[in-house]
Coordinates of C-alpha atoms and ligand atoms in Angstrom, one line a residue:
M53 CA -4.6 31.6 -1.7
Q54 CA -4.2 28.4 0.1
K55 CA -4.7 28.5 3.6
K56 CA -1.0 27.1 5.8
T57 CA -1.4 24.2 7.5
V58 CA 0.4 24.0 11.2
L59 CA 1.0 20.9 13.1
V60 CA 0.8 21.7 16.6
T61 CA 2.4 18.7 18.6
G62 CA 1.2 18.3 22.2
G63 CA -1.7 20.9 21.3
A64 CA -4.1 20.0 23.8
G65 CA -2.1 21.2 26.7
F66 CA -1.7 24.4 28.7
I67 CA 0.3 26.3 26.2
G68 CA -0.3 24.4 22.8
S69 CA -3.9 24.8 23.1
H70 CA -3.8 28.6 23.8
V71 CA -1.3 28.8 20.6
S72 CA -3.9 26.9 18.9
V73 CA -6.7 29.4 19.4
E74 CA -4.0 32.2 18.2
L75 CA -3.1 30.3 14.8
I76 CA -6.8 30.0 14.1
N77 CA -7.6 33.5 14.9
A78 CA -4.5 34.5 12.8
G79 CA -6.0 32.5 9.7
Y80 CA -4.1 29.5 9.7
D81 CA -5.1 25.7 9.3
L82 CA -4.5 23.3 12.1
V83 CA -3.5 19.6 12.8
V84 CA -3.7 18.8 16.6
A85 CA -1.9 15.9 17.9
D86 CA -1.6 15.0 21.8
D87 CA -0.9 11.5 23.6
L88 CA -3.0 13.3 26.5
S89 CA -0.4 12.1 29.2
N90 CA -0.2 15.1 30.6
C91 CA -3.8 16.5 29.9
D92 CA -7.0 15.6 29.3
M93 CA -9.5 17.3 26.3
T94 CA -11.1 19.9 28.7
N95 CA -8.6 22.4 26.8
F96 CA -9.0 21.1 23.1
E97 CA -12.9 21.6 23.8
G98 CA -12.5 25.1 25.2
L99 CA -10.4 25.7 22.0
K100 CA -13.2 24.5 20.2
Q101 CA -15.8 26.5 21.8
I102 CA -13.6 29.5 21.7
T103 CA -12.9 29.8 17.9
G104 CA -16.5 28.2 17.0
R105 CA -14.2 25.7 14.8
D106 CA -15.5 21.9 15.4
D107 CA -13.4 20.6 12.2
I108 CA -9.8 20.9 14.0
P109 CA -8.6 17.5 13.6
F110 CA -7.4 15.9 16.5
H111 CA -5.0 12.8 16.8
Q112 CA -4.3 11.1 19.8
M113 CA -0.7 9.8 19.7
T114 CA 2.8 9.7 20.6
F115 CA 5.5 11.2 18.4
C116 CA 7.7 8.4 20.2
D117 CA 5.9 6.5 17.3
E118 CA 7.7 6.5 14.4
A119 CA 5.1 5.3 12.1
A120 CA 2.2 7.0 13.7
T121 CA 4.5 10.2 13.1
E122 CA 5.1 9.0 9.3
K123 CA 1.8 8.2 8.9
L124 CA 0.6 11.6 10.4
F125 CA 2.9 13.9 7.7
S126 CA 1.6 11.6 4.8
E127 CA -1.8 12.3 5.3
N128 CA -1.4 16.1 5.7
K129 CA 0.0 18.8 4.0
I130 CA 1.9 20.3 7.0
D131 CA 3.6 23.9 5.9
A132 CA 5.1 24.2 9.7
V133 CA 5.4 22.2 13.2
I134 CA 5.4 23.9 16.5
H135 CA 6.8 20.7 19.0
F136 CA 5.4 21.2 22.4
A137 CA 5.1 17.2 22.6
A138 CA 7.4 16.5 26.1
F139 CA 7.3 16.0 29.5
K140 CA 8.1 18.7 31.4
A141 CA 8.1 18.1 35.2
V142 CA 11.6 19.2 36.6
G143 CA 11.1 16.9 39.6
E144 CA 9.9 13.7 38.0
S145 CA 12.8 14.1 35.5
C146 CA 15.2 13.3 38.2
A147 CA 13.7 10.4 39.4
E148 CA 12.8 9.4 35.9
P149 CA 15.7 10.4 33.6
L150 CA 15.5 7.5 31.1
K151 CA 11.6 8.2 30.6
Y152 CA 13.0 12.1 29.9
Y153 CA 15.6 11.5 27.5
G154 CA 13.8 8.9 25.8
N155 CA 10.4 10.3 25.1
N156 CA 11.4 14.1 24.7
L157 CA 14.4 13.4 22.3
K158 CA 13.3 10.4 20.4
S159 CA 9.7 12.2 19.4
L160 CA 11.5 15.6 18.4
I161 CA 13.8 13.4 16.3
N162 CA 10.9 11.4 14.8
V163 CA 9.1 15.0 13.9
L164 CA 12.2 16.2 12.3
E165 CA 12.7 13.2 10.5
S166 CA 9.2 12.8 8.9
A167 CA 9.0 16.8 8.2
R168 CA 12.0 16.5 6.2
R169 CA 11.1 13.1 4.6
H170 CA 7.5 15.3 3.6
G171 CA 8.9 18.6 2.3
C172 CA 7.6 20.5 5.8
R173 CA 10.8 23.3 6.2
N174 CA 9.6 25.0 9.4
I175 CA 10.0 23.8 13.0
L176 CA 9.3 25.8 15.5
F177 CA 10.2 24.6 19.2
S178 CA 8.8 25.0 22.5
S179 CA 12.3 25.7 24.7
S180 CA 12.8 27.0 28.1
C181 CA 14.8 29.8 30.3
T182 CA 16.0 26.5 32.2
V183 CA 18.4 26.1 29.4
Y184 CA 20.3 29.0 31.4
G185 CA 20.4 27.7 34.5
E186 CA 21.6 30.0 37.2
P187 CA 22.8 33.1 35.0
E188 CA 25.7 34.8 36.1
K189 CA 24.3 38.2 34.8
T190 CA 20.3 39.0 34.6
P191 CA 18.3 40.3 32.4
V192 CA 19.7 37.1 29.9
T193 CA 19.9 37.8 26.3
E194 CA 19.9 34.8 23.7
Q195 CA 23.8 35.4 24.0
T196 CA 23.9 34.5 27.9
P197 CA 25.8 31.6 28.1
R198 CA 23.5 28.0 28.9
Q199 CA 24.2 26.8 31.9
P200 CA 25.3 23.0 32.8
A201 CA 21.4 21.7 33.1
T202 CA 20.2 21.6 36.7
S203 CA 17.6 18.4 35.5
P204 CA 17.4 16.1 32.9
Y205 CA 14.1 17.7 32.0
G206 CA 16.7 21.2 31.5
N207 CA 19.0 19.0 30.0
T208 CA 16.4 17.6 27.3
K209 CA 15.9 21.2 26.6
Q210 CA 19.3 22.1 25.9
I211 CA 20.0 19.3 23.7
S212 CA 16.3 19.2 21.4
E213 CA 18.0 23.2 20.9
D214 CA 21.4 21.1 19.4
I215 CA 19.5 18.9 17.7
L216 CA 17.6 21.4 15.8
R217 CA 20.3 23.6 15.4
D218 CA 22.8 21.1 13.8
S219 CA 20.0 19.5 11.6
V220 CA 19.0 22.7 10.1
K221 CA 22.9 23.0 9.5
A222 CA 23.3 19.9 8.3
Y223 CA 20.1 18.9 5.9
G224 CA 19.8 22.3 4.6
N225 CA 15.9 21.8 4.2
I226 CA 14.7 22.5 7.6
R227 CA 14.9 25.7 9.0
G228 CA 14.1 26.3 13.0
I229 CA 13.2 29.0 15.4
A230 CA 13.8 27.7 19.2
L231 CA 11.5 30.1 21.8
R232 CA 12.6 30.3 25.3
Y233 CA 9.8 30.7 27.5
F234 CA 10.4 32.1 30.8
N235 CA 7.0 31.7 33.2
P236 CA 3.9 31.1 31.5
I237 CA 0.8 32.1 33.9
G238 CA -2.9 32.5 33.9
A239 CA -5.9 30.9 31.4
H240 CA -7.9 32.3 28.7
P241 CA -10.3 35.3 29.4
T242 CA -13.0 33.2 28.3
A243 CA -12.1 30.7 31.3
L244 CA -12.3 27.9 29.1
M245 CA -9.0 26.7 28.9
G246 CA -6.2 26.9 31.2
E247 CA -4.0 25.3 33.4
L248 CA -4.8 21.4 34.4
P249 CA -1.9 20.4 36.6
R250 CA -2.2 16.7 37.5
G251 CA -1.9 16.1 41.0
V252 CA -0.3 18.8 43.3
P253 CA 0.9 21.6 41.2
N254 CA 4.4 21.8 40.9
N255 CA 4.0 25.5 39.8
L256 CA 3.3 28.4 41.7
V257 CA 0.3 29.7 40.2
P258 CA -1.6 26.8 40.4
Y259 CA -0.7 26.3 43.6
I260 CA -1.8 29.9 44.6
T261 CA -5.3 29.5 43.1
Q262 CA -6.0 26.1 44.5
T263 CA -5.2 27.1 48.1
A264 CA -7.6 30.3 47.3
I265 CA -10.1 27.9 46.3
G266 CA -9.9 25.5 49.4
K267 CA -7.9 22.6 47.1
R268 CA -4.6 23.2 49.1
E269 CA -4.1 23.6 52.7
C270 CA -1.5 26.3 52.5
L271 CA 0.9 27.7 50.3
S272 CA 4.3 27.2 50.9
V273 CA 6.7 29.9 49.7
F274 CA 10.1 28.1 49.2
G275 CA 12.9 30.2 50.8
N276 CA 12.8 33.7 52.5
D277 CA 16.8 34.0 52.5
Y278 CA 17.5 34.7 48.9
P279 CA 19.6 37.2 47.8
T280 CA 16.7 39.4 46.5
P281 CA 14.7 42.5 47.7
D282 CA 12.3 40.5 49.6
G283 CA 14.5 37.2 50.3
T284 CA 12.1 35.3 47.3
N285 CA 13.1 33.9 44.2
L286 CA 12.5 36.3 41.1
R287 CA 11.0 34.9 37.9
D288 CA 9.7 36.5 34.4
Y289 CA 6.1 35.5 34.4
I290 CA 4.8 36.1 31.0
D291 CA 1.1 35.6 30.5
I292 CA 0.1 32.4 28.4
V293 CA -2.2 34.2 25.8
D294 CA 1.2 36.7 25.2
L295 CA 3.3 34.0 25.2
A296 CA 0.6 32.2 22.4
K297 CA 0.9 35.3 20.2
A298 CA 4.5 35.3 20.0
H299 CA 3.9 31.5 18.4
V300 CA 1.9 33.3 15.7
C301 CA 4.6 36.1 14.9
A302 CA 7.4 33.2 14.7
V303 CA 5.5 31.1 12.6
R304 CA 4.5 33.7 10.3
R305 CA 8.3 34.9 10.2
M306 CA 8.9 31.3 8.9
I307 CA 6.1 30.9 6.4
D308 CA 6.6 34.1 5.4
D309 CA 10.3 33.8 4.3
K310 CA 11.5 36.5 7.0
M311 CA 14.0 35.0 8.9
E312 CA 17.5 36.0 8.7
A313 CA 19.2 33.0 9.5
D314 CA 18.4 29.2 9.1
Y315 CA 18.2 28.7 12.9
E316 CA 17.4 31.3 15.6
I317 CA 16.4 31.9 19.0
F318 CA 14.4 34.5 21.1
N319 CA 13.8 34.9 24.6
V320 CA 10.0 35.2 25.3
G321 CA 9.7 36.8 28.0
T322 CA 7.9 40.5 29.6
G323 CA 11.7 41.9 30.9
K324 CA 10.0 42.5 34.4
P325 CA 11.1 40.5 37.2
A326 CA 8.8 39.6 40.1
S327 CA 9.1 37.8 43.3
V328 CA 7.3 35.0 44.9
L329 CA 5.7 37.3 47.5
D330 CA 4.8 39.7 44.6
L331 CA 2.0 37.2 42.9
V332 CA 0.9 36.3 46.3
N333 CA 0.3 40.3 47.2
A334 CA -1.1 40.4 43.3
F335 CA -3.2 37.7 43.9
E336 CA -4.9 38.9 46.7
K337 CA -5.5 42.1 45.3
V338 CA -7.0 41.0 42.0
S339 CA -9.1 38.0 43.8
G340 CA -9.8 40.0 46.9
E341 CA -9.1 36.4 48.4
K342 CA -7.1 36.4 51.9
L343 CA -4.2 33.5 50.8
N344 CA -3.2 31.3 53.6
W345 CA 0.6 30.8 52.8
K346 CA 4.0 30.3 54.8
F347 CA 7.3 30.1 54.4
A348 CA 9.1 26.8 54.2
P349 CA 12.6 26.0 53.2
R350 CA 14.3 26.4 49.9
R351 CA 13.5 24.2 47.6
A352 CA 16.3 22.0 45.4
G353 CA 16.9 23.2 42.2
D354 CA 15.7 26.6 42.5
V355 CA 17.3 29.5 40.5
I356 CA 18.1 32.7 42.6
A357 CA 16.9 35.2 40.1
I358 CA 16.4 34.9 36.3
W359 CA 14.2 37.4 33.8
A360 CA 14.4 37.9 30.0
D361 CA 15.7 40.4 28.1
P362 CA 13.2 40.2 25.3
S363 CA 14.4 43.3 23.0
L364 CA 15.0 40.5 20.2
A365 CA 11.9 39.3 19.9
N366 CA 10.3 42.7 20.5
E367 CA 12.5 43.7 17.4
K368 CA 12.8 40.9 14.9
L369 CA 9.1 38.8 15.7
G370 CA 7.2 42.5 16.3
W371 CA 5.9 41.1 19.5
K372 CA 6.3 42.4 22.9
A373 CA 4.4 41.2 26.1
G374 CA 1.5 43.5 26.9
R375 CA -1.0 41.9 29.9
T376 CA 0.0 42.4 33.6
I377 CA 0.8 40.0 36.5
E378 CA -2.3 40.9 37.5
D379 CA -4.1 40.4 34.2
S380 CA -2.9 36.9 34.4
L381 CA -3.9 36.0 38.0
L382 CA -7.4 37.3 38.0
A383 CA -7.4 34.9 34.5
A384 CA -6.1 31.9 36.5
W385 CA -8.2 32.8 39.3
N386 CA -11.4 32.9 37.0
W387 CA -10.2 29.6 35.8
E388 CA -10.1 28.1 39.0
K389 CA -13.5 29.3 40.3
K390 CA -14.8 27.9 36.9
L391 CA -13.2 24.3 37.7
A392 CA -14.8 23.9 40.9
R393 CA -18.3 24.6 39.3
Ligands
WQD227 C1 8.5 29.6 40.5 C2 8.8 30.2 41.9 C3 9.2 28.6 43.5 C4 5.9 26.7 44.0 C5 9.6 25.9 36.5 C6 10.2 25.0 35.3 C7 10.3 26.1 33.8 C8 9.1 25.9 33.2 C9 8.4 27.1 34.4 C10 8.8 24.1 31.7 C11 10.0 29.8 42.6 C12 8.4 29.5 43.8 C13 6.6 27.7 43.4 C14 5.6 26.8 45.3 C15 6.9 28.5 46.0 N1 8.9 24.8 32.9 N2 7.0 28.5 44.1 N3 5.8 27.4 46.3 O1 10.4 26.8 39.1 O2 10.2 28.8 38.1 O3 9.8 27.0 36.4 O4 8.5 26.3 35.4 O5 9.3 24.7 31.1 O6 11.3 25.0 33.0 O7 11.7 24.9 35.5 O8 8.5 27.4 38.0 O9 6.3 28.3 39.0 O10 7.6 26.1 40.0 O11 8.4 28.2 40.6 O12 7.4 29.0 46.5 O13 4.3 25.8 45.5 O14 7.5 29.8 42.8 O15 10.3 28.4 44.7 O16 10.9 30.5 43.2 P1 10.1 27.7 37.9 P2 7.7 27.3 39.3

């Protein structure tokens, strides 16, 4: 039977490259495209080594370019799109809102327009728990009301979900799934792919590993006076490979016509909250390294606590996170040590 082809936009990035490995392992063909604005080809090279495939088409392009997007769809028979291509730095989005609204919304609209024109019905959108803002109740389900976004980045995720939802409803020739990720952490067990933050990392885990390897002086724990058991924020840290496997389940659900509605949303998390100090302690345990850290003032925009109720994804996608925080931190540490060689 003819293999199905998945277009992975932003596919050279941290999440896109790990998803690409799992898609190939699941028997899909790929077209990978990335503008390399926030990563280099390290993870794409890792993807080729891990899968043993050096025939994966790669296109360096931005989906803000309507003509380039149209050309890609006209030259490839695409059965499903996973749309990762977006800017994603919360802080930067506050300083550069037009850059974020322009890039993140224009690229999605171009992808949807070309997909419709070329008979590609299946759109998987990379959304984020950030759409929930500061939830009144935790764990959050897909029915938990979205709060007003706390950053232009988060607003682009909310607006993008609405664009997909309204397009599915209006046109009838596309259907969509939005996956709301919680906090992706870790790296590929082979240490051939991982997180490659540019400059000073915003996110916790790359800052931890860069501190441990000596690239950063000291980890600042932003706030220890939150109304949580140990005073630090609670999050739902999900292993990057578990997250990647959820995408394969969602693509399969679309391509195999198993959807129960033309637009579906799933929380992709572990359902297990962990604090910043839980991660610091777990890292020291798995790495054997003593981490240099200190408490620092709260960071603007941080929500106190959020974690997923993943039961809908568990049931409908037949997917469940299996890796522990320790597994993820060890993989992230091995990746950091590999980068330092
Ligand atoms: C986690 C916790 C920080 C760094 C963001 C985006 C979200 C998604 C994931 C894109 C918080 C604390 C962090 C540090 C710290 N990204 N921290 N010291 O903010 O939960 O989510 O990344 O989709 O949309 O909002 O992740 O890793 O930045 O922070 O104490 O040096 O770690 O205060 O409590 P966050 P994070």
